[in-house]
Coordinates of C-alpha atoms in Angstrom, one line a residue:
M27 CA 99.6 37.2 206.5
D28 CA 98.9 40.8 207.4
D29 CA 95.9 41.2 205.1
V30 CA 93.6 41.6 208.1
T31 CA 95.8 43.5 210.5
R32 CA 95.6 47.3 210.9
V33 CA 99.1 47.5 212.2
E34 CA 101.5 49.4 209.9
W35 CA 104.3 46.8 209.9
R36 CA 107.9 47.8 208.9
E37 CA 110.5 45.4 207.6
W38 CA 113.3 44.2 209.8
G39 CA 116.2 46.5 209.1
E40 CA 118.4 49.4 210.3
E41 CA 115.7 51.9 209.3
A42 CA 113.2 50.5 211.9
F43 CA 115.7 50.7 214.7
E44 CA 116.8 54.3 213.7
E45 CA 113.1 55.3 213.7
A46 CA 112.7 53.9 217.2
A47 CA 115.7 55.8 218.5
E48 CA 114.6 59.1 216.9
R49 CA 111.1 58.8 218.3
N50 CA 112.4 57.3 221.6
V51 CA 109.9 54.5 221.6
P52 CA 110.2 50.7 221.8
L53 CA 109.9 48.4 218.8
L54 CA 107.2 45.7 218.7
L55 CA 108.7 42.6 217.0
S56 CA 106.2 40.1 215.7
L57 CA 107.7 36.7 214.8
T58 CA 105.4 34.8 212.5
A59 CA 105.3 32.0 209.9
T60 CA 103.2 31.4 206.9
W61 CA 102.2 27.9 208.3
C62 CA 101.3 29.2 211.7
D63 CA 97.5 29.2 212.4
H64 CA 97.9 31.0 215.7
C65 CA 99.8 33.8 213.9
H66 CA 96.9 34.3 211.5
E67 CA 94.5 34.2 214.4
M68 CA 96.4 36.9 216.3
D69 CA 96.2 39.0 213.2
R70 CA 92.4 38.5 213.0
E71 CA 91.6 38.8 216.7
T72 CA 94.2 41.2 218.1
Y73 CA 96.0 43.3 215.4
A74 CA 92.7 43.9 213.6
V75 CA 91.2 45.7 216.6
P76 CA 91.3 49.4 215.6
T77 CA 92.1 50.8 219.0
L78 CA 94.9 48.3 219.6
A79 CA 96.4 48.8 216.2
A80 CA 96.3 52.6 216.6
N81 CA 98.0 52.2 220.0
V82 CA 100.8 50.2 218.4
N83 CA 101.2 52.5 215.4
D84 CA 101.4 55.6 217.6
G85 CA 103.5 54.3 220.5
F86 CA 105.8 51.8 218.9
V87 CA 107.7 50.9 215.7
P88 CA 106.1 47.6 214.7
V89 CA 108.3 45.1 212.8
R90 CA 107.2 41.8 211.3
V91 CA 109.6 39.0 210.6
D92 CA 109.0 35.7 208.8
V93 CA 110.9 33.2 211.0
D94 CA 111.6 30.8 208.1
R95 CA 113.2 33.6 206.0
Q96 CA 115.1 35.2 208.8
P97 CA 116.3 32.5 211.2
R98 CA 118.9 34.6 212.9
V99 CA 116.2 37.0 214.1
R100 CA 114.1 34.0 215.1
D101 CA 116.9 32.4 217.2
R102 CA 117.7 35.6 219.1
Y103 CA 114.1 36.7 219.9
N104 CA 111.9 33.5 219.9
M105 CA 109.8 33.5 223.0
G106 CA 109.2 29.7 222.9
G107 CA 106.9 29.4 219.9
F108 CA 105.0 31.4 217.3
P109 CA 103.7 33.9 217.2
S110 CA 106.3 35.5 219.4
T111 CA 105.4 39.0 220.5
V112 CA 108.6 40.8 221.6
F113 CA 109.2 44.4 222.8
L114 CA 112.6 45.8 222.1
A115 CA 114.6 48.8 223.1
P116 CA 116.1 50.8 220.1
D117 CA 119.4 49.0 220.7
G118 CA 117.8 45.6 220.1
S119 CA 117.8 44.5 223.8
V120 CA 114.7 42.7 225.0
L121 CA 112.2 44.6 227.2
T122 CA 109.6 41.8 227.5
G123 CA 108.0 39.2 225.4
A124 CA 105.2 36.7 225.1
G125 CA 103.6 34.3 222.7
Y126 CA 100.1 34.5 221.4
L127 CA 98.1 37.4 222.9
G128 CA 94.4 37.9 222.6
P129 CA 93.0 41.5 222.7
D130 CA 92.7 41.7 226.5
G131 CA 96.1 40.1 227.2
F132 CA 97.7 42.3 224.5
R133 CA 96.1 45.5 226.0
Q134 CA 97.5 44.5 229.5
V135 CA 101.0 43.9 228.1
L136 CA 100.9 47.3 226.3
E137 CA 100.0 49.1 229.6
Q138 CA 102.7 47.3 231.5
L139 CA 105.3 48.0 228.8
R140 CA 104.4 51.7 228.8
T141 CA 104.9 51.9 232.5
M142 CA 108.2 50.1 232.3
W143 CA 109.4 52.4 229.5
D144 CA 108.3 55.6 231.2
S145 CA 110.2 54.6 234.4
K146 CA 113.3 53.0 233.0
G147 CA 113.4 53.6 229.3
A148 CA 116.0 51.6 227.3
D149 CA 117.8 50.7 230.6
A150 CA 115.1 48.1 231.1
G151 CA 116.4 46.1 228.1
R152 CA 118.3 42.8 228.6
V153 CA 120.5 40.7 226.4
P154 CA 119.5 37.0 226.4
R155 CA 122.1 34.8 228.1
P156 CA 123.2 32.9 225.0
L157 CA 124.3 36.2 223.4
Q158 CA 126.3 37.5 226.4
G159 CA 129.6 36.3 225.0
E160 CA 130.2 33.4 227.3
D161 CA 132.4 30.7 225.8
P162 CA 130.8 27.2 225.7
P163 CA 132.1 24.8 228.4
A164 CA 134.7 22.7 226.8
G165 CA 135.8 19.2 227.8
D166 CA 136.9 15.8 226.6
L167 CA 134.9 13.4 224.6
S168 CA 134.2 10.1 226.4
P169 CA 131.9 7.1 226.2
D170 CA 129.9 8.7 229.1
I171 CA 128.3 11.0 226.6
E172 CA 126.5 8.2 224.8
R173 CA 125.5 6.5 228.1
Q174 CA 124.2 9.8 229.5
M175 CA 122.1 10.5 226.5
L176 CA 120.7 6.9 226.5
G177 CA 119.9 7.4 230.2
Q178 CA 118.0 10.6 229.4
L179 CA 116.0 8.8 226.7
T180 CA 115.2 5.9 229.0
D181 CA 114.2 8.2 231.9
R182 CA 111.9 10.4 229.7
Y183 CA 110.5 7.5 227.7
D184 CA 106.7 7.4 227.8
E185 CA 105.8 3.8 228.4
R186 CA 102.1 4.4 227.9
A187 CA 102.0 6.7 224.8
G188 CA 105.4 6.2 223.2
G189 CA 107.9 8.9 222.4
W190 CA 109.7 11.1 225.0
G191 CA 108.5 13.6 227.5
E192 CA 105.0 14.5 228.5
E193 CA 103.6 17.4 226.6
P194 CA 103.8 18.7 224.0
K195 CA 104.8 15.6 222.0
F196 CA 107.4 16.2 219.2
P197 CA 108.7 13.3 217.0
H198 CA 112.4 14.0 217.7
P199 CA 113.8 12.3 214.6
D200 CA 117.4 12.6 215.8
A201 CA 116.5 10.8 219.1
L202 CA 114.7 8.1 217.1
E203 CA 117.9 7.5 215.0
F204 CA 120.1 7.6 218.1
A205 CA 118.0 5.0 219.8
L206 CA 117.9 2.7 216.8
K207 CA 121.5 1.6 217.5
R208 CA 121.3 1.7 221.3
D209 CA 117.8 0.5 222.4
R210 CA 115.9 -0.9 219.4
T211 CA 112.8 -1.8 221.4
M212 CA 112.3 1.7 222.8
A213 CA 113.1 3.2 219.4
L214 CA 110.6 1.1 217.4
R215 CA 107.8 1.7 219.9
S216 CA 108.5 5.4 219.5
F217 CA 108.5 5.1 215.7
D218 CA 105.2 3.3 216.0
A219 CA 103.7 6.2 218.1
V220 CA 104.9 8.8 215.7
A221 CA 103.5 7.0 212.7
A222 CA 100.2 6.3 214.4
N223 CA 99.6 9.8 215.7
L224 CA 101.5 12.3 213.5
F225 CA 101.3 10.7 210.0
D226 CA 98.5 11.9 207.7
E227 CA 97.0 8.7 206.3
Y228 CA 95.0 10.6 203.7
A229 CA 97.4 13.1 202.2
G230 CA 100.8 11.7 203.4
G231 CA 103.5 13.5 205.3
F232 CA 103.8 14.2 209.0
H233 CA 102.1 16.9 211.1
R234 CA 104.4 18.9 213.2
F235 CA 103.6 17.9 216.7
A236 CA 100.8 17.2 219.2
T237 CA 99.9 19.3 222.2
G238 CA 98.8 16.4 224.5
R239 CA 100.8 13.7 226.2
D240 CA 98.5 11.1 224.5
W241 CA 99.3 12.7 221.1
S242 CA 96.0 14.5 221.0
G243 CA 95.6 18.1 219.9
L244 CA 97.5 17.9 216.6
E245 CA 99.2 20.9 215.2
R246 CA 98.6 20.0 211.6
E247 CA 101.1 22.2 209.7
K248 CA 103.6 20.2 207.7
L249 CA 107.2 21.5 207.4
L250 CA 109.7 20.3 204.8
D251 CA 112.6 20.0 207.3
S252 CA 110.7 17.9 209.8
N253 CA 109.2 15.7 207.1
A254 CA 112.6 15.2 205.5
A255 CA 114.1 14.3 208.9
L256 CA 111.3 11.8 209.5
L257 CA 111.5 10.3 206.0
R258 CA 115.2 9.6 206.7
A259 CA 114.5 8.2 210.2
F260 CA 111.8 5.8 209.0
A261 CA 114.0 4.7 206.1
N262 CA 116.7 3.9 208.7
A263 CA 114.2 1.9 210.8
Y264 CA 113.4 -0.1 207.7
L265 CA 117.1 -0.8 207.2
Y266 CA 117.4 -2.4 210.6
T267 CA 114.1 -4.3 210.6
G268 CA 113.1 -4.9 207.0
E269 CA 109.5 -4.4 208.1
D270 CA 107.1 -2.8 205.7
G271 CA 105.5 -0.9 208.6
Y272 CA 108.5 1.4 208.6
R273 CA 109.0 1.6 204.8
Q274 CA 105.4 2.6 204.1
P275 CA 105.4 5.9 206.0
A276 CA 108.7 6.8 204.4
A277 CA 107.4 5.9 200.9
R278 CA 104.3 8.0 201.4
T279 CA 106.3 10.9 202.8
L280 CA 108.4 10.6 199.7
E281 CA 105.3 10.8 197.6
Y282 CA 104.0 13.8 199.6
L283 CA 107.3 15.7 199.1
T284 CA 107.5 15.0 195.4
T285 CA 103.9 16.0 194.7
T286 CA 102.4 18.4 197.2
L287 CA 105.7 20.1 198.1
W288 CA 107.3 19.9 194.7
T289 CA 107.7 23.3 192.9
T290 CA 109.2 24.2 189.6
D291 CA 110.0 27.3 187.6
G292 CA 107.3 26.5 185.1
D293 CA 104.8 23.9 184.0
A294 CA 106.5 20.5 183.4
A295 CA 105.4 18.0 180.8
D296 CA 106.4 15.1 183.0
E297 CA 106.9 15.6 186.7
D298 CA 108.9 12.4 186.9
E299 CA 111.4 13.4 184.2
P300 CA 114.5 15.1 185.8
T301 CA 115.5 16.9 182.6
G302 CA 113.8 19.4 180.4
G303 CA 115.3 22.9 181.0
Y304 CA 113.4 23.9 184.2
S305 CA 114.3 23.8 187.8
G306 CA 112.6 22.0 190.6
A307 CA 112.9 21.9 194.4
F308 CA 110.8 21.4 197.5
A309 CA 108.5 24.0 198.9
G310 CA 109.1 25.1 202.5
S311 CA 105.8 24.2 204.2
Q312 CA 102.1 23.5 204.0
A313 CA 99.6 25.3 206.2
P314 CA 97.2 23.2 208.4
G315 CA 94.1 24.1 206.5
E316 CA 90.6 24.0 207.9
P317 CA 90.3 21.9 211.0
A318 CA 86.9 20.5 209.9
A319 CA 88.4 19.0 206.8
Y320 CA 90.2 16.4 208.8
S321 CA 87.0 14.9 210.1
L322 CA 85.6 14.3 206.7
E323 CA 85.5 11.0 204.9
A324 CA 88.2 10.5 202.2
S325 CA 85.7 11.1 199.4
E326 CA 84.5 14.3 201.0
R327 CA 88.0 15.5 201.8
E328 CA 88.9 15.4 198.1
E329 CA 86.4 18.2 197.6
A330 CA 87.8 20.3 200.5
P331 CA 90.2 23.2 199.6
E332 CA 93.9 22.1 199.6
P333 CA 95.8 23.8 202.4
A334 CA 98.1 26.5 201.2
V335 CA 101.7 25.7 200.3
D336 CA 104.6 28.2 200.9
T337 CA 106.6 27.7 197.7
T338 CA 109.7 29.3 199.0
V339 CA 112.7 27.1 198.4
F340 CA 114.8 27.0 201.5
A341 CA 118.4 25.8 201.1
G342 CA 118.8 23.9 204.4
A343 CA 115.4 22.2 204.3
N344 CA 115.9 21.1 200.7
A345 CA 119.3 19.8 201.6
L346 CA 117.7 17.7 204.3
A347 CA 115.2 16.4 201.8
I348 CA 118.0 15.4 199.4
D349 CA 119.8 13.5 202.1
A350 CA 116.6 11.7 203.1
L351 CA 115.8 10.8 199.5
C352 CA 119.3 9.5 199.0
T353 CA 119.0 7.4 202.2
Y354 CA 115.6 5.9 201.1
H355 CA 117.0 5.1 197.6
A356 CA 120.1 3.4 199.2
Y357 CA 117.9 0.9 200.9
T358 CA 115.1 0.4 198.3
D359 CA 116.5 1.3 194.9
D360 CA 113.5 3.6 194.5
E361 CA 114.3 5.5 191.3
R362 CA 111.8 8.3 192.0
A363 CA 113.8 9.1 195.1
A364 CA 117.0 9.3 193.2
R365 CA 115.6 11.4 190.4
F366 CA 114.1 14.0 192.7
A367 CA 117.2 14.1 194.8
E368 CA 119.2 14.8 191.7
R369 CA 116.8 17.5 190.5
A370 CA 116.7 19.3 193.8
L371 CA 120.4 19.1 194.2
S372 CA 120.9 20.6 190.8
T373 CA 118.7 23.5 191.7
L374 CA 120.5 24.2 194.9
R375 CA 123.9 24.1 193.2
D376 CA 122.8 26.3 190.3
R377 CA 120.8 28.9 192.2
L378 CA 121.7 28.9 195.9
L379 CA 125.4 27.9 196.0
E380 CA 128.3 30.1 194.9
D381 CA 131.9 29.7 195.9
G382 CA 131.0 27.4 198.7
V383 CA 128.5 29.9 200.3
T384 CA 124.8 29.1 200.4
T385 CA 122.0 31.6 199.9
H386 CA 119.2 30.9 202.5
F387 CA 116.3 30.8 200.1
C388 CA 114.9 31.8 196.7
T389 CA 111.7 31.5 194.7
L390 CA 111.6 29.6 191.5
E391 CA 110.4 31.7 188.6
R392 CA 110.8 31.0 184.9
G393 CA 113.7 32.8 183.5
V394 CA 115.3 33.7 186.8
E395 CA 118.6 32.0 187.0
T396 CA 120.0 33.3 190.3
P397 CA 118.6 34.7 193.5
T398 CA 118.0 38.5 193.3
E399 CA 116.5 40.9 195.9
E400 CA 113.1 40.4 194.2
T401 CA 113.2 36.6 194.3
S402 CA 115.1 36.0 197.5
G403 CA 113.7 38.8 199.7
R404 CA 117.1 39.9 200.8
A405 CA 118.0 36.4 201.7
E406 CA 121.0 36.0 204.0
R407 CA 124.0 34.0 202.9
G408 CA 126.4 31.7 204.7
L409 CA 124.2 30.6 207.6
L410 CA 125.7 27.7 209.6
S411 CA 122.7 25.5 209.4
D412 CA 122.5 25.9 205.6
Q413 CA 126.2 25.3 205.1
A414 CA 126.1 22.1 207.3
R415 CA 123.0 20.7 205.6
I416 CA 124.1 21.3 202.1
L417 CA 127.5 19.7 202.9
Q418 CA 125.6 16.7 204.1
A419 CA 123.5 16.6 201.0
L420 CA 126.6 16.8 198.8
T421 CA 128.3 13.9 200.6
S422 CA 125.2 11.8 200.6
A423 CA 124.8 12.3 196.9
R424 CA 128.4 11.2 196.4
S425 CA 128.0 8.1 198.6
V426 CA 124.6 6.9 197.3
L427 CA 124.3 8.2 193.8
G428 CA 127.9 8.5 192.8
A429 CA 127.4 12.2 192.0
E430 CA 130.3 14.4 191.2
T431 CA 129.9 16.6 194.3
V432 CA 133.3 16.4 196.1
E433 CA 134.6 19.7 194.7
D434 CA 131.5 21.5 195.8
A435 CA 131.6 19.8 199.2
V436 CA 135.2 20.8 199.9
S437 CA 134.3 24.4 198.8
V438 CA 131.4 24.5 201.3
A439 CA 133.5 23.1 204.1
E440 CA 136.4 25.5 203.5
A441 CA 134.0 28.5 203.2
T442 CA 132.3 27.6 206.4
V443 CA 135.6 27.2 208.3
D444 CA 136.9 30.5 206.9
T445 CA 133.9 32.6 207.7
L446 CA 132.1 31.1 210.7
R447 CA 134.7 29.4 212.8
V448 CA 135.4 31.3 216.0
G449 CA 137.8 29.4 218.3
D450 CA 137.1 25.7 218.0
S451 CA 133.4 25.9 217.1
F452 CA 131.1 27.9 214.8
V453 CA 128.7 30.8 215.0
D454 CA 125.4 30.8 213.3
G455 CA 126.1 33.3 210.6
P456 CA 127.6 36.7 209.7
R457 CA 128.0 38.9 212.7
T458 CA 126.3 41.9 211.1
G459 CA 122.9 43.4 211.1
P460 CA 120.5 45.4 213.3
G461 CA 119.4 44.6 216.8
L462 CA 121.2 41.7 218.4
L463 CA 122.4 40.2 215.1
E464 CA 125.9 41.5 215.7
R465 CA 126.2 39.4 218.7
P466 CA 127.5 35.9 217.9
L467 CA 125.3 32.9 218.6
R468 CA 126.9 29.5 218.8
P469 CA 124.1 27.0 218.2
L470 CA 124.7 23.5 219.4
D471 CA 122.5 21.8 216.8
G472 CA 124.1 23.6 213.9
N473 CA 127.6 22.8 215.2
V474 CA 126.6 19.1 215.5
E475 CA 125.2 19.0 212.0
L476 CA 128.3 20.4 210.6
A477 CA 130.6 18.1 212.6
D478 CA 128.6 15.1 211.3
A479 CA 128.9 16.2 207.7
L480 CA 132.6 16.9 208.1
I481 CA 133.2 13.4 209.4
D482 CA 131.6 12.1 206.2
L483 CA 133.7 14.4 204.1
A484 CA 136.8 13.2 205.7
A485 CA 135.9 9.6 204.9
I486 CA 135.2 10.4 201.3
T487 CA 138.2 12.6 200.6
G488 CA 140.7 11.0 203.0
E489 CA 141.5 14.4 204.4
G490 CA 141.8 13.9 208.2
R491 CA 141.8 17.6 208.9
Y492 CA 138.0 17.6 208.5
E493 CA 137.6 15.0 211.2
R494 CA 139.9 16.9 213.5
I495 CA 137.8 20.0 213.1
A496 CA 134.7 17.9 213.9
R497 CA 136.3 16.7 217.1
D498 CA 137.3 20.2 218.1
V499 CA 133.7 21.3 217.6
L500 CA 132.3 18.6 219.9
E501 CA 135.0 19.1 222.5
D502 CA 134.1 22.8 222.6
F503 CA 130.7 21.9 224.1
A504 CA 131.6 18.7 225.9
G505 CA 131.8 20.3 229.4
A506 CA 128.0 20.5 229.3
S507 CA 127.2 17.2 227.6
D508 CA 125.6 15.7 230.7
R509 CA 122.9 18.4 230.5
F510 CA 122.1 18.1 226.8
S511 CA 118.4 17.4 226.1
I512 CA 116.7 14.9 223.9
P513 CA 116.4 17.2 220.8
V514 CA 120.2 17.2 220.5
A515 CA 120.7 13.4 220.8
R516 CA 122.7 13.7 217.6
Y517 CA 125.5 15.1 219.6
A518 CA 126.0 11.8 221.3
S519 CA 125.8 9.9 218.0
V520 CA 128.5 12.1 216.5
A521 CA 130.7 11.8 219.6
T522 CA 130.5 8.0 219.4
R523 CA 131.5 8.2 215.7
L524 CA 134.6 10.1 216.7
L525 CA 135.4 7.8 219.6
E526 CA 134.8 4.5 218.0
G527 CA 135.5 5.3 214.4
T528 CA 133.1 5.6 211.5
L529 CA 132.4 2.5 209.4
V530 CA 133.6 3.3 205.9
V531 CA 133.0 1.0 203.0
R532 CA 135.2 1.7 199.9
V533 CA 133.9 0.1 196.7
G534 CA 136.0 -0.2 193.5
D535 CA 132.8 -0.2 191.4
E536 CA 130.6 2.7 190.4
A537 CA 127.4 3.5 192.3
G538 CA 124.6 1.1 191.5
S539 CA 126.8 -2.0 191.2
D540 CA 125.9 -5.1 193.3
L541 CA 128.8 -4.5 195.7
H542 CA 127.8 -0.8 196.1
R543 CA 124.2 -1.7 196.7
A544 CA 125.3 -4.3 199.3
A545 CA 127.4 -1.7 201.0
C546 CA 124.4 0.7 201.2
R547 CA 122.4 -2.0 202.9
V548 CA 124.9 -2.7 205.7
A549 CA 122.9 -2.3 208.9
D550 CA 124.6 0.8 210.3
H551 CA 122.9 4.0 209.3
E552 CA 126.0 6.1 210.4
K553 CA 128.3 4.4 207.9
V554 CA 129.9 6.2 204.8
I555 CA 130.0 4.5 201.4
V556 CA 132.7 5.6 198.9
P557 CA 131.8 4.2 195.4
D558 CA 134.4 4.2 192.6
A559 CA 137.2 4.5 195.2
G560 CA 140.5 5.0 193.4
D561 CA 142.5 2.9 195.8
V562 CA 140.2 -0.2 195.5
P563 CA 140.3 -2.4 192.3
A564 CA 137.1 -2.8 190.3
G565 CA 135.1 -5.7 191.5
E566 CA 136.3 -5.4 195.1
A567 CA 135.2 -3.6 198.3
V568 CA 137.0 -3.1 201.7
A569 CA 135.6 -1.9 205.0
V570 CA 137.5 0.3 207.3
R571 CA 136.8 1.3 210.9
G572 CA 139.4 3.2 212.9
E573 CA 142.7 1.3 212.5
R574 CA 141.1 -1.9 211.2
T575 CA 140.6 -2.8 207.5
T576 CA 139.1 -5.9 206.2
T577 CA 140.5 -8.0 203.4
P578 CA 138.9 -7.4 200.0
A579 CA 135.4 -8.8 199.3
T580 CA 134.3 -9.6 195.8
T581 CA 130.6 -10.6 196.4
P582 CA 127.8 -9.0 198.5
Q583 CA 127.9 -12.1 200.8
E584 CA 131.6 -11.7 201.4
L585 CA 131.2 -8.0 202.1
S586 CA 128.5 -8.7 204.7
E587 CA 130.7 -11.2 206.4
R588 CA 133.7 -8.8 206.4
V589 CA 131.7 -5.9 207.8
S590 CA 130.2 -8.0 210.5
T591 CA 133.7 -8.5 212.0
L592 CA 134.1 -4.7 212.3
L593 CA 130.7 -4.2 214.0
E594 CA 131.1 -6.8 216.7

């Protein structure tokens, strides 16, 4: 990214902060992403100006961070989007910050910052409120949580353009899934808006968001994690409706993930064959490419350069993709989805998971069997989001594919509890590192993801302790639940699972049997399926919700009838 900049960027690390302290100057932290057009533009338009670059090099310690590779830095210093331009005191506290800055704006900020530094020095720094050590407001779980979130969605629903809020317009896959069970009409109209406005009809996959209320002004980068989340959401919409209009975007996103974003450690003779001695997984993102290309006819667009793909394999985003592919396979029997889920899961388990602790990312290179400093770029280990998502992928693979993943899932859960649990909830990662990394951050979204996965693990293993931990997590934030925003609608979904009981279908047959396939198609996307359950005879299935258990079913029709009594 910095091929046009004249700024002498340092890496994030203790050395940069020590240099700033020795020179008694601020740090300039630039948060960027490979897929971020505005980041590249700021390099070309601002950091390439010789006088500005010289000013930065002489008066600051400039540090550049890839936000995908270092999410803990991103989450502590993000100014609301990327690029983020953040000025820090040598102790890591924030002096001031902004987003994209053109040459004139950047020059003005430098002048203001120098005045501030000369008058106050490091005393001008502040620690963001989420890092000030305040405990989250605890409370009790109640049905009001679901009602309040549904009320928020209803109040902020855009009757004219679909989706929620005014601008910018994000797809909010967790809100889409929450609404599927609570207000189907509102949910499906929002699904329709997302498909009509963010889906790339030519190349497949979803663009990240739109800047205008009417879904105009597309930001055309495509990220693996958002595409995986939307693939799962559209698959769930298909489960409830059976309409091809929701299956098709999911199917084409599956194709996009398994072609454009698929990366291996060498050339493969057959991309569809899951064996062969090489690894495969999903690349992290695709840049937006040239804007003019999107106005071309299909035949002309084929000749346009393919937008660049960042082939870094991120553990959490790949785990989301595995979960999504398992979900799609469960409803459609699509074998391609199952094969690629198995391949990606094998790569994660072999290269990024050790003793229940996940390495944040690696690159796939032939002959490299484990992440090293060269292939992982000093990747962090044991981040909450990675742990939660890989736990979800492992439980989904067990439920849908019948994979032997329970031992690894338990190992991940135990390692997460041992290393990241502080009080009743979890911090985002190791409390070590320069700047503000030593200060704990307790992210709501990561805690909710983990709680959701722990509920599934409890259903699969029969170990109630995991569900009790999940309840503790949600109660640790419940005092503020009436203020939770639409992006964390999943909190309300998980709270309802705990209050009402998760639907669990235990099948005596192996995955892929008629009874197992019927269980997968039960119209509740929050259910858990347990194939080859040791306590259920072969040829039978039982459904459990809370204290209620059905009599055994021996046919798909009987199972459907039994389950319907639990869902009433």
